Coordinates of C-alpha atoms (C1' of nucleotides) in Angstrom, one line a residue:
Chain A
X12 CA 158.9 33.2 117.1
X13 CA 160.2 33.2 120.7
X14 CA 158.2 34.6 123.6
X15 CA 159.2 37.1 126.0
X16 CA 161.7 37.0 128.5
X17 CA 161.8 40.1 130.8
X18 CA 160.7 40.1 134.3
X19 CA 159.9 36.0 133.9
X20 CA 156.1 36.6 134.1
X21 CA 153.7 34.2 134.0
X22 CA 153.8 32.1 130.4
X23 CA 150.3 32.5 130.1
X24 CA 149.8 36.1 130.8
X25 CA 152.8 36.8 128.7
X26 CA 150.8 35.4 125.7
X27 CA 147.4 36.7 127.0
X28 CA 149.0 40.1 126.4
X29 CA 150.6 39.4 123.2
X30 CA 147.1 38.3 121.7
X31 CA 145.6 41.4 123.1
X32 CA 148.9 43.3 120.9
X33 CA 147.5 41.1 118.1
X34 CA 144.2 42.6 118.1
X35 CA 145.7 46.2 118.4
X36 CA 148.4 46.1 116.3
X37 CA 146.2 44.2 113.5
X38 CA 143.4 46.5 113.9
X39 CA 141.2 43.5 114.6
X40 CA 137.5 45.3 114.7
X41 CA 134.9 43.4 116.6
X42 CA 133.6 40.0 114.9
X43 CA 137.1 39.7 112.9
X44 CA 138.8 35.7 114.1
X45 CA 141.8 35.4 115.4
X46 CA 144.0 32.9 114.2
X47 CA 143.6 29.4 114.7
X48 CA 145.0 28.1 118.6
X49 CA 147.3 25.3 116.6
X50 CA 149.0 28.4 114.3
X51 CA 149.1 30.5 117.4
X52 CA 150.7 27.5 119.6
X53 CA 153.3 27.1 116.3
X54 CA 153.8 31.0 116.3
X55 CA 154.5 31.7 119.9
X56 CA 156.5 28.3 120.4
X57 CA 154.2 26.9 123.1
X58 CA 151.3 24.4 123.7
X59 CA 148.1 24.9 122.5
X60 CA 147.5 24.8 126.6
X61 CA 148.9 27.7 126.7
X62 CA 147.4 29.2 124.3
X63 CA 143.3 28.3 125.4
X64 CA 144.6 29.6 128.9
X65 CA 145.5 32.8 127.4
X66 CA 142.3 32.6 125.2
X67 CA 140.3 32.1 128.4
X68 CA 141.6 35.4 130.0
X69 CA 140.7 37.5 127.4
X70 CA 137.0 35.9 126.8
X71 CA 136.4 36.5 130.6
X72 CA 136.9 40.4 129.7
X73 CA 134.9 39.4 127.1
X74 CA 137.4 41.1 124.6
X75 CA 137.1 37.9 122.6
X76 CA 134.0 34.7 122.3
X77 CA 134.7 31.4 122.3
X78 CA 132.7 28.9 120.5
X79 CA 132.9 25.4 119.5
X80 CA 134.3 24.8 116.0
X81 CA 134.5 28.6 115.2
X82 CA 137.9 30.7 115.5
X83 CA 138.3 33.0 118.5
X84 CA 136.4 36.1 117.5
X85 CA 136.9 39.9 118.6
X86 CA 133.8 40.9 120.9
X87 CA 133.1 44.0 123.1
X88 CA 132.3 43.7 127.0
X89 CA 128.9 44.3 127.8
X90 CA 130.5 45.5 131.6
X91 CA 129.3 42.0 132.9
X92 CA 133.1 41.5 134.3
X93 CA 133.3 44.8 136.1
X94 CA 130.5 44.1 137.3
X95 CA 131.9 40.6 138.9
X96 CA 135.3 42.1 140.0
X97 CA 132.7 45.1 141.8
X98 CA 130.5 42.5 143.8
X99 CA 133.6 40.8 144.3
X100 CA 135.5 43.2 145.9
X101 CA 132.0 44.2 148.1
X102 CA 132.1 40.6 149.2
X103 CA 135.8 41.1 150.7
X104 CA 135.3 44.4 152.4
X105 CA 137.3 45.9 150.0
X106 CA 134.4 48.2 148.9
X107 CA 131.6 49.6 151.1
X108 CA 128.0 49.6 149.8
X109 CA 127.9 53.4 150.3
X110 CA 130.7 54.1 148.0
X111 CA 128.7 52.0 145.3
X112 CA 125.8 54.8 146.0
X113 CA 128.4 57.5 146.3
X114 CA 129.7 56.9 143.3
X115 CA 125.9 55.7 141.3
X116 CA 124.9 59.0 142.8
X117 CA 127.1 60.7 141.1
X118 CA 127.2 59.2 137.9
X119 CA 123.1 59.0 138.3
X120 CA 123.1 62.8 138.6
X121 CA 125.2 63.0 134.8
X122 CA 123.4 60.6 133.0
X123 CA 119.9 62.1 134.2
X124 CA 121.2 65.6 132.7
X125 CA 122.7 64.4 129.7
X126 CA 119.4 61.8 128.8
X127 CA 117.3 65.3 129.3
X128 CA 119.5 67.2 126.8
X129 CA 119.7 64.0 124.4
X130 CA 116.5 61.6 124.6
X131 CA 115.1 60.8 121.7
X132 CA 111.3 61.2 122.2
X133 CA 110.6 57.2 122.7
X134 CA 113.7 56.8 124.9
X135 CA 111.8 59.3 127.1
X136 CA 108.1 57.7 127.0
X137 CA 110.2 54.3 127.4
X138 CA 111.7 55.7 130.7
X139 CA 108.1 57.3 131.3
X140 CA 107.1 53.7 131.0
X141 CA 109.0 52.2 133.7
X142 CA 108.0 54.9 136.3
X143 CA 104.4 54.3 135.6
X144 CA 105.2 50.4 135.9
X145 CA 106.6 51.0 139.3
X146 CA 104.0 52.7 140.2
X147 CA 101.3 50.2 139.3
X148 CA 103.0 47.4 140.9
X149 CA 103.4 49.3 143.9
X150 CA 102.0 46.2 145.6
X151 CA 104.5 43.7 143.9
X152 CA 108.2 45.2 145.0
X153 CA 110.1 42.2 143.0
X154 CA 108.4 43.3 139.7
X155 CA 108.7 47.0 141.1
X156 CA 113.1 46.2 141.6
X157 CA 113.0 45.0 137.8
X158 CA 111.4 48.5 136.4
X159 CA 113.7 50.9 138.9
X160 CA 116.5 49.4 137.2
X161 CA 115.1 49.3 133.6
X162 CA 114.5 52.9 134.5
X163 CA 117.6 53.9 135.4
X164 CA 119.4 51.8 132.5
X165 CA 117.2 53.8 130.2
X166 CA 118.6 56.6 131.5
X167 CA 122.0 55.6 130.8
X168 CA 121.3 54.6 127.5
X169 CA 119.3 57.6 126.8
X170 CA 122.7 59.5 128.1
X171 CA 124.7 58.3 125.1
X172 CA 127.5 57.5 126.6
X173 CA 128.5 53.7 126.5
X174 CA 130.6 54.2 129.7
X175 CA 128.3 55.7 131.9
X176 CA 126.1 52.7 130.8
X177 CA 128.5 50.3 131.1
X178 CA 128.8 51.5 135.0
X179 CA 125.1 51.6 135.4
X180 CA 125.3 47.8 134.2
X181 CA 127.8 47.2 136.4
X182 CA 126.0 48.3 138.9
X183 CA 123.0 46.0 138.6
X184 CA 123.9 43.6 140.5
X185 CA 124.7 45.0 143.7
X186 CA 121.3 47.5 142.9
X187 CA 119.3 43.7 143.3
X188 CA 120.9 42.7 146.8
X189 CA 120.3 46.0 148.1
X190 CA 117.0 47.3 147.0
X191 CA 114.6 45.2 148.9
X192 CA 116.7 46.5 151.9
X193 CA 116.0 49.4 151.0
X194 CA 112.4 49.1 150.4
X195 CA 111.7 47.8 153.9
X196 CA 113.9 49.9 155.4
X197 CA 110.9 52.8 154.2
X198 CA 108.7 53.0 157.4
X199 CA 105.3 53.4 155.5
X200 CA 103.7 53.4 152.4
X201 CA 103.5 56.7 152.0
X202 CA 107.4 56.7 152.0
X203 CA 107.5 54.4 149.3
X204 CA 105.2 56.0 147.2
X205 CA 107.0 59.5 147.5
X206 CA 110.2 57.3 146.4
X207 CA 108.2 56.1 143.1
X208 CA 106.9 59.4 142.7
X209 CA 110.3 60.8 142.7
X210 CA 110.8 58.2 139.7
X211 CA 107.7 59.8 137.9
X212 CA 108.9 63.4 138.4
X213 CA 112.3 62.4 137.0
X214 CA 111.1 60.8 133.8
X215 CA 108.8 64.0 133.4
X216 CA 112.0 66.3 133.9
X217 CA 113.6 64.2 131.4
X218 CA 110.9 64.7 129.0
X219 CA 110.8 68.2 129.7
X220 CA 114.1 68.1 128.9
X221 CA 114.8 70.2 132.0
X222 CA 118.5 68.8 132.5
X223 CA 118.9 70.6 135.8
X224 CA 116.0 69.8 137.6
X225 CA 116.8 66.0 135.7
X226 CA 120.0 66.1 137.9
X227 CA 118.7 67.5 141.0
X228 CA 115.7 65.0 141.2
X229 CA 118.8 62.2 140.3
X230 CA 120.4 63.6 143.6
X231 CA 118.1 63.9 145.3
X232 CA 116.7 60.7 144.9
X233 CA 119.9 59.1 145.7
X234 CA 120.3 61.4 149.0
X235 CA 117.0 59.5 150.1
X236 CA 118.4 56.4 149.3
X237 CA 121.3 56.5 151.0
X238 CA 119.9 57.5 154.2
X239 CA 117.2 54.7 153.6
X240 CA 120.1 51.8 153.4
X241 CA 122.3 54.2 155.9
X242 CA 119.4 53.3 158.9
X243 CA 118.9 49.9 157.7
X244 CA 122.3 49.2 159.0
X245 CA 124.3 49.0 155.5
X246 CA 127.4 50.7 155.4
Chain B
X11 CA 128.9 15.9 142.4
X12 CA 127.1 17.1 138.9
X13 CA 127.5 20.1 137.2
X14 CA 124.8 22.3 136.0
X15 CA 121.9 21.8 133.2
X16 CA 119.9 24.4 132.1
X17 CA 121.1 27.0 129.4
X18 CA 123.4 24.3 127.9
X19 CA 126.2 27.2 128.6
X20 CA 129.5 26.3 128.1
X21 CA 131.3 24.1 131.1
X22 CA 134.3 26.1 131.7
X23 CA 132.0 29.0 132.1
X24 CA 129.2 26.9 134.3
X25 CA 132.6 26.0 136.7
X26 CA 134.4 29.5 136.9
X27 CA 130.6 30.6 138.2
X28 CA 130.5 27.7 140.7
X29 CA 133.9 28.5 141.7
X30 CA 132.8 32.2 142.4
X31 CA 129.9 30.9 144.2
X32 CA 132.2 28.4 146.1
X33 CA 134.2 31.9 147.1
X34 CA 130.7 33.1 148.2
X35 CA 129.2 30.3 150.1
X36 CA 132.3 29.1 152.0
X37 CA 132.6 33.1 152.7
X38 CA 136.1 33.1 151.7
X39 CA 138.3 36.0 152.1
X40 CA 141.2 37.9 150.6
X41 CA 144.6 35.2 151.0
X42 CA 142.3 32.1 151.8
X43 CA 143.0 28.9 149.4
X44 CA 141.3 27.3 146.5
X45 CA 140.4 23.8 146.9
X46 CA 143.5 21.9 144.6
X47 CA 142.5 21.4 141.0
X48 CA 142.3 17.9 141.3
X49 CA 140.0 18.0 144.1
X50 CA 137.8 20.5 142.0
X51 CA 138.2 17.8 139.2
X52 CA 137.0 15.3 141.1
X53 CA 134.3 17.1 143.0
X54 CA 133.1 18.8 140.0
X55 CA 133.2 15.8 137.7
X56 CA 135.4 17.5 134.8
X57 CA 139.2 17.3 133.9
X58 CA 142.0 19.0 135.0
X59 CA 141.8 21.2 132.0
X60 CA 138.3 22.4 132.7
X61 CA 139.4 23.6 136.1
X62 CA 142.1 25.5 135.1
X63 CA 140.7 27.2 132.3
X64 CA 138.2 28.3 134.9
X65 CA 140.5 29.0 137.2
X66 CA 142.3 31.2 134.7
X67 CA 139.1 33.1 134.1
X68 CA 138.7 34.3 137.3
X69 CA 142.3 35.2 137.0
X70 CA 141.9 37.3 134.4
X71 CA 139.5 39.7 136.2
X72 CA 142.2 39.6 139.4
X73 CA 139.5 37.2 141.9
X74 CA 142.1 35.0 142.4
X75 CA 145.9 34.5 142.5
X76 CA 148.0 31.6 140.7
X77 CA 151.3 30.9 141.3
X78 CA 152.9 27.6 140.9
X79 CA 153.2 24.6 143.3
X80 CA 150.8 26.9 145.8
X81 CA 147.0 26.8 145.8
X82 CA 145.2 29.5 143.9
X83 CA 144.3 31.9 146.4
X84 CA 141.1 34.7 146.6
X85 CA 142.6 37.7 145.8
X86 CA 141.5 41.3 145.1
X87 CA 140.9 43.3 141.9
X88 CA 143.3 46.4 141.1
X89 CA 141.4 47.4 138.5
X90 CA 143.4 46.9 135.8
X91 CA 141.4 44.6 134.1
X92 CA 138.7 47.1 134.2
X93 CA 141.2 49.4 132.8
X94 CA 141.9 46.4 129.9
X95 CA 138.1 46.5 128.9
X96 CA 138.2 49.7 128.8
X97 CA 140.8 50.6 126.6
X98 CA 139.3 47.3 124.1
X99 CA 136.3 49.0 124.3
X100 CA 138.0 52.9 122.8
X101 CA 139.9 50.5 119.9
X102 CA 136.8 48.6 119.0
X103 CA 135.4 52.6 118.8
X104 CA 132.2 51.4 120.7
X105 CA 133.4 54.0 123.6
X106 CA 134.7 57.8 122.2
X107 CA 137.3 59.4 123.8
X108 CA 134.9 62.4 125.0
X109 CA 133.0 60.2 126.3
X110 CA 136.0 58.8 128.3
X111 CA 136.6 62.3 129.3
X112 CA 132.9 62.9 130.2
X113 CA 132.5 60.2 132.9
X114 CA 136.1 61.7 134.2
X115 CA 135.2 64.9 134.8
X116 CA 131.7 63.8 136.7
X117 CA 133.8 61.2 138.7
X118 CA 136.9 63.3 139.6
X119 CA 134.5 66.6 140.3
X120 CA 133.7 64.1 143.0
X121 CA 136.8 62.9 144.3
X122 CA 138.1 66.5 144.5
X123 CA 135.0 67.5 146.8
X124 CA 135.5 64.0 148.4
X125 CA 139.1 65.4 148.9
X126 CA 138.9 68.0 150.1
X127 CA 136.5 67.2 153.0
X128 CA 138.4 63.8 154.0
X129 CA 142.0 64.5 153.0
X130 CA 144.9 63.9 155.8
X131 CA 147.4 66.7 155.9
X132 CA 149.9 64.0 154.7
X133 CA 147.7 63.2 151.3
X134 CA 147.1 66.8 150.8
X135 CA 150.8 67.2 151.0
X136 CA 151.5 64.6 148.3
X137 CA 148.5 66.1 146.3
X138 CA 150.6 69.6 146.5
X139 CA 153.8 67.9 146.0
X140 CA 153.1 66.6 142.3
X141 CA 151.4 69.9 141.5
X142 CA 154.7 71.7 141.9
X143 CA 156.5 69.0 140.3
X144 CA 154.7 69.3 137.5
X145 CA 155.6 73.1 137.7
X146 CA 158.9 72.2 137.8
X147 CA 159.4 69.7 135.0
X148 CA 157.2 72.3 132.8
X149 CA 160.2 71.5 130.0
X150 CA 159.6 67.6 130.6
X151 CA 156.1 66.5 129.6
X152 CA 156.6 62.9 130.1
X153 CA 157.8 63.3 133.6
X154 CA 155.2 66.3 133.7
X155 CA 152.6 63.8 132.9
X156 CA 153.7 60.9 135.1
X157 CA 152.7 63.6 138.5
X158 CA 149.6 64.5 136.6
X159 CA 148.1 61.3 136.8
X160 CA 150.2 60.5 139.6
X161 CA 148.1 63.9 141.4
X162 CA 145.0 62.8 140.0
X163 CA 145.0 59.4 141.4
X164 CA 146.0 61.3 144.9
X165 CA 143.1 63.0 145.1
X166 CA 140.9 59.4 144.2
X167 CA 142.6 58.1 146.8
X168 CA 142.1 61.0 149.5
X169 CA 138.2 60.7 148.4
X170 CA 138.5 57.4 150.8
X171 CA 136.2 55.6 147.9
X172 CA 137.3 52.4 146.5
X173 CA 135.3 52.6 143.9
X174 CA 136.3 56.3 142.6
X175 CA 140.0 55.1 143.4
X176 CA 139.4 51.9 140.8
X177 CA 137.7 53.8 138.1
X178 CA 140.7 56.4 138.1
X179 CA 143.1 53.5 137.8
X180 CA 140.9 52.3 135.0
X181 CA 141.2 55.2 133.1
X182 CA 145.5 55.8 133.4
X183 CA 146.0 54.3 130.3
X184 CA 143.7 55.9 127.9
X185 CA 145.2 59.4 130.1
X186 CA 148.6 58.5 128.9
X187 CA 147.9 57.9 125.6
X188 CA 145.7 61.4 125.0
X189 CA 148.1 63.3 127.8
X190 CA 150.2 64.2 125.1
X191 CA 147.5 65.3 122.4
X192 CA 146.4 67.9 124.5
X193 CA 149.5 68.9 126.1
X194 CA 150.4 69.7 122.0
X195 CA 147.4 70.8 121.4
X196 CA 147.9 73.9 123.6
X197 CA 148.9 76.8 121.6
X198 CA 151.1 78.5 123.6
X199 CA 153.4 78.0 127.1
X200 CA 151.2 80.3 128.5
X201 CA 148.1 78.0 127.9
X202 CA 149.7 75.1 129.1
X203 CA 151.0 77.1 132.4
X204 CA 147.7 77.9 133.1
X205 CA 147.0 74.6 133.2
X206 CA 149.4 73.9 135.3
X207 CA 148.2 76.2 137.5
X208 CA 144.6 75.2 138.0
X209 CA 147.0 71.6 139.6
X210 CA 148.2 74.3 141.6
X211 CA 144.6 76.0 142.6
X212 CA 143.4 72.6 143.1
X213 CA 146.0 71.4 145.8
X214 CA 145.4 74.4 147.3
X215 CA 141.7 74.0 147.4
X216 CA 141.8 70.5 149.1
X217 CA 144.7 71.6 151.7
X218 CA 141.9 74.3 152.6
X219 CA 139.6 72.1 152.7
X220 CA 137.2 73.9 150.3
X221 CA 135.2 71.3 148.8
X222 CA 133.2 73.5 146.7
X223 CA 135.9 75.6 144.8
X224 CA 138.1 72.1 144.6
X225 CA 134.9 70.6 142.5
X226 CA 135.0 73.8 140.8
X227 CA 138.3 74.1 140.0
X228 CA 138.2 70.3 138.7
X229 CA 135.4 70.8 136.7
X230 CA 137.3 73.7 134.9
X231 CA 140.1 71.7 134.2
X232 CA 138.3 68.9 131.9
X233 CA 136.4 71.7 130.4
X234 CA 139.6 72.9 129.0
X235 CA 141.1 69.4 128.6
X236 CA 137.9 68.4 126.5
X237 CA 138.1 71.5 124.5
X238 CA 141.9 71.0 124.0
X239 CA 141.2 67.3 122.8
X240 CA 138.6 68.3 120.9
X241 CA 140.5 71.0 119.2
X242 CA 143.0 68.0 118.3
X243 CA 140.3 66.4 116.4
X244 CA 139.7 63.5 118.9
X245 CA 136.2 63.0 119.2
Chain C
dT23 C1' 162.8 20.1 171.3
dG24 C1' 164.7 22.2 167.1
dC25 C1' 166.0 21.8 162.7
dA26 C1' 167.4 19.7 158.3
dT27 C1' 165.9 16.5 155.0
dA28 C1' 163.0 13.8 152.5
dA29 C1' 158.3 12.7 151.0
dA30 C1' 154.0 14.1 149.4
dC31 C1' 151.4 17.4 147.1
dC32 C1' 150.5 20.9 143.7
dT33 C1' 150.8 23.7 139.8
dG34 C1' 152.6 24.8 134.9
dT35 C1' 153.3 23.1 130.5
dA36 C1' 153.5 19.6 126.8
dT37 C1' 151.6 15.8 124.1
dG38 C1' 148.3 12.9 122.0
dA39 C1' 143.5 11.6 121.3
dC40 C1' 138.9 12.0 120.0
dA41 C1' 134.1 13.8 119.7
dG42 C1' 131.4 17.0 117.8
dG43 C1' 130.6 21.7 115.4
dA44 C1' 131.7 24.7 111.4
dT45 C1' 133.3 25.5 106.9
dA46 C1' 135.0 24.8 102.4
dA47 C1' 135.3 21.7 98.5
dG48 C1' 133.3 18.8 95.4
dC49 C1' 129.8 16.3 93.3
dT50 C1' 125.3 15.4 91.5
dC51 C1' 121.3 16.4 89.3
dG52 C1' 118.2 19.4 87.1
Chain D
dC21 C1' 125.7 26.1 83.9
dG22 C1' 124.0 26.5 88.4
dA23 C1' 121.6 25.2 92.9
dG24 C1' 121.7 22.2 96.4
dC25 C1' 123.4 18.3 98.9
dT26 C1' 127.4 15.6 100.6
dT27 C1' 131.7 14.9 102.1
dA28 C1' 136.3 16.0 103.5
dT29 C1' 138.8 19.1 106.3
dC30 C1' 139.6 22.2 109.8
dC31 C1' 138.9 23.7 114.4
dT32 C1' 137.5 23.8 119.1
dG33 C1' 136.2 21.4 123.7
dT34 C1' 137.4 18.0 126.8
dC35 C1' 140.0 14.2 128.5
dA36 C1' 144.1 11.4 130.0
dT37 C1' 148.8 11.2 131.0
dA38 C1' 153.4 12.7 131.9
dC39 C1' 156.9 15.3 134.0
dA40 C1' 159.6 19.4 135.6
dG41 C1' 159.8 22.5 139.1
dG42 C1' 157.9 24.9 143.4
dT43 C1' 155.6 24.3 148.1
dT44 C1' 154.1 22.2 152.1
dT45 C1' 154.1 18.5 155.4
dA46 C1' 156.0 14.8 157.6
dT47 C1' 160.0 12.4 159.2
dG48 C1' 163.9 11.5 161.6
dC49 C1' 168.1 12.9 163.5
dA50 C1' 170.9 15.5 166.7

DNA sequence: TGCATAAACCTGTATGACAGGATAAGCTCG
DNA sequence: CGAGCTTATCCTGTCATACAGGTTTATGCA
């Protein structure tokens, strides 16, 4: 078989995409193996090089896993890339900390009214859970960070919708540089606790299954942070 | 110089994340150059091989830019990879289609209220523009289609968010391949002029810079579109 | 000093090799 | 005849080497 030819792209890229065609066009479901890199190298007329190159870029979308002695199998991302490709483009100005919250804010706000329509009852008293974490180790804001965003990926879960999840875990990672900004950036403890409280009142509206009030809180909670990052200097 | 320890993870993987911290550390920007791959070899105590497989992975999510004889260079993320996972994620049916829908409607409620507020009279000229073009080509749905996405991704852009403006890009494929499916699955000319003419309402909206009736407006429009889909039997 | 040319450097791809890890085939023993 | 162990085979991960183009830097001439 000869490879492509067109608008003389990249060998590597060329073939990353014809694998990804492979998996399409073969209705390859996820743990199903691609063929061996030696047939592949034979089928597509180039070096096995080329071929673990093109592997390579598809594993680091995570659309397939490598491992030693087994075949290339289909996977799924878990949104760890987009996540690296979003702190990326943070790191070169491309993208300003307040879009991320622009944009969490308003994804926040869907996936707190959908996980109030669509909890299940423990998704709700695991959510509950976290709150009431954050609230006990009001004193230890490290352990505190790790519950706030346990809560709010329980919320995204409990939204049933893999893509807003998949956001919220993209958005983890950025959530860890910036929280303790924002936590100092609160003038007083009683600011702080009104912020976990606002946690506590959410998962309560979730359990309610009060979607509106769900969303508002979500909002609301966001507005507060915003401002919070906004006067600590983080655009 | 030795390369890490710990979770016995796999080298190319372990060097692609020093890489990214190399990026990090020497506070590298968009256009700056990669050390050479020898040099990395060298430093890092691997092959040649190792290096550019890693290298490749960062490719693959757009970090950085290869092109022969030149040093890879720190680039900057499109989206389209994004966009890659994505559409992996709708074939491996981990991610529905409604779903897809859902987060579009929260996100582009958004950018249209974003729009509206932060528009130039240039963008919401543009915005206009492919509204009436897609009035025009009513008889052409491919063309049609091409200035629907082509207004949507207008009004990301006007929203002066990055972030919005990437997950709209993410989500052009997966539009073109259900664009048609609910263009079809409208019943009648009349239906699908309406919808038309919500593009229409909406341009209008943002040139007057009502934010309100613009989210509005926008929300309306996936409420049809999802029902439209789902009518079509895509879940 | 300005510019053309050559040298040095670098990436893209191919080839061959070999150390494990994984799997399938075969064999032994109950 | 079947279960379990062993071995042969296949496959991936990494390395070394080679060489054909691009690209950048240095050189030397005008």
């Amino acid at each position: 078989m000869s490879r492509a030819n067109s608008p003389d792209r990249d060998t590597v890229s060329e073939i990353a995409a014809a694998l990804g065609r492979h998996i399409e066009t073969n209705g390859l479901m996820v743990g199903d193996k691609m063929p061996s890199e030696l047939s592949l190298a034979e089928q597509y007329g180039v070096s096995r090089t080329v071929i673990r190159e093109a592997f390579r870029s598809l594993a680091a979308l995570q659309m397939i896993s490598l491992s030693p002695g087994k075949r290339a199998s289909v996977s799924l991302s878990n949104g760890e890339p987009v996540a690296r490709i979003l702190e990326h483009s943070v790191r070169m100005d491309a993208v300003a900390i307040q879009d991320v919250y622009d944009v969490r804010r308003t994804v926040e706000a869907r996936t707190a009214t959908l996980a109030a329509i669509r909890r299940t009852d423990k998704e709700a008293e695991n959510i509950a859970w976290h709150a009431s974490q954050m609230k006990s180790l009001f004193h230890d804001p490290a352990a505190g960070m790790e519950h706030d965003i346990a809560f709010h990926h329980a919320i995204a879960r409990a939204s049933r919708n893999k893509v807003f999840e998949m956001m919220i875990t993209s958005f983890e990672g950025i959530t860890r540089e910036t929280w303790p900004v924002g936590w100092r950036s609160r003038n007083s403890d009683a600011e702080r606790l009104a912020m976990v409280d606002l946690h506590m009142d959410l998962a309560s509206a979730i359990s309610q299954r009060d979607a509106i009030r769900s969303a508002e809180i979500m909002s609301q909670h966001f507005d507060v942070s915003t401002r919070a990052l906004l006067s600590a200097g983080i655009r």
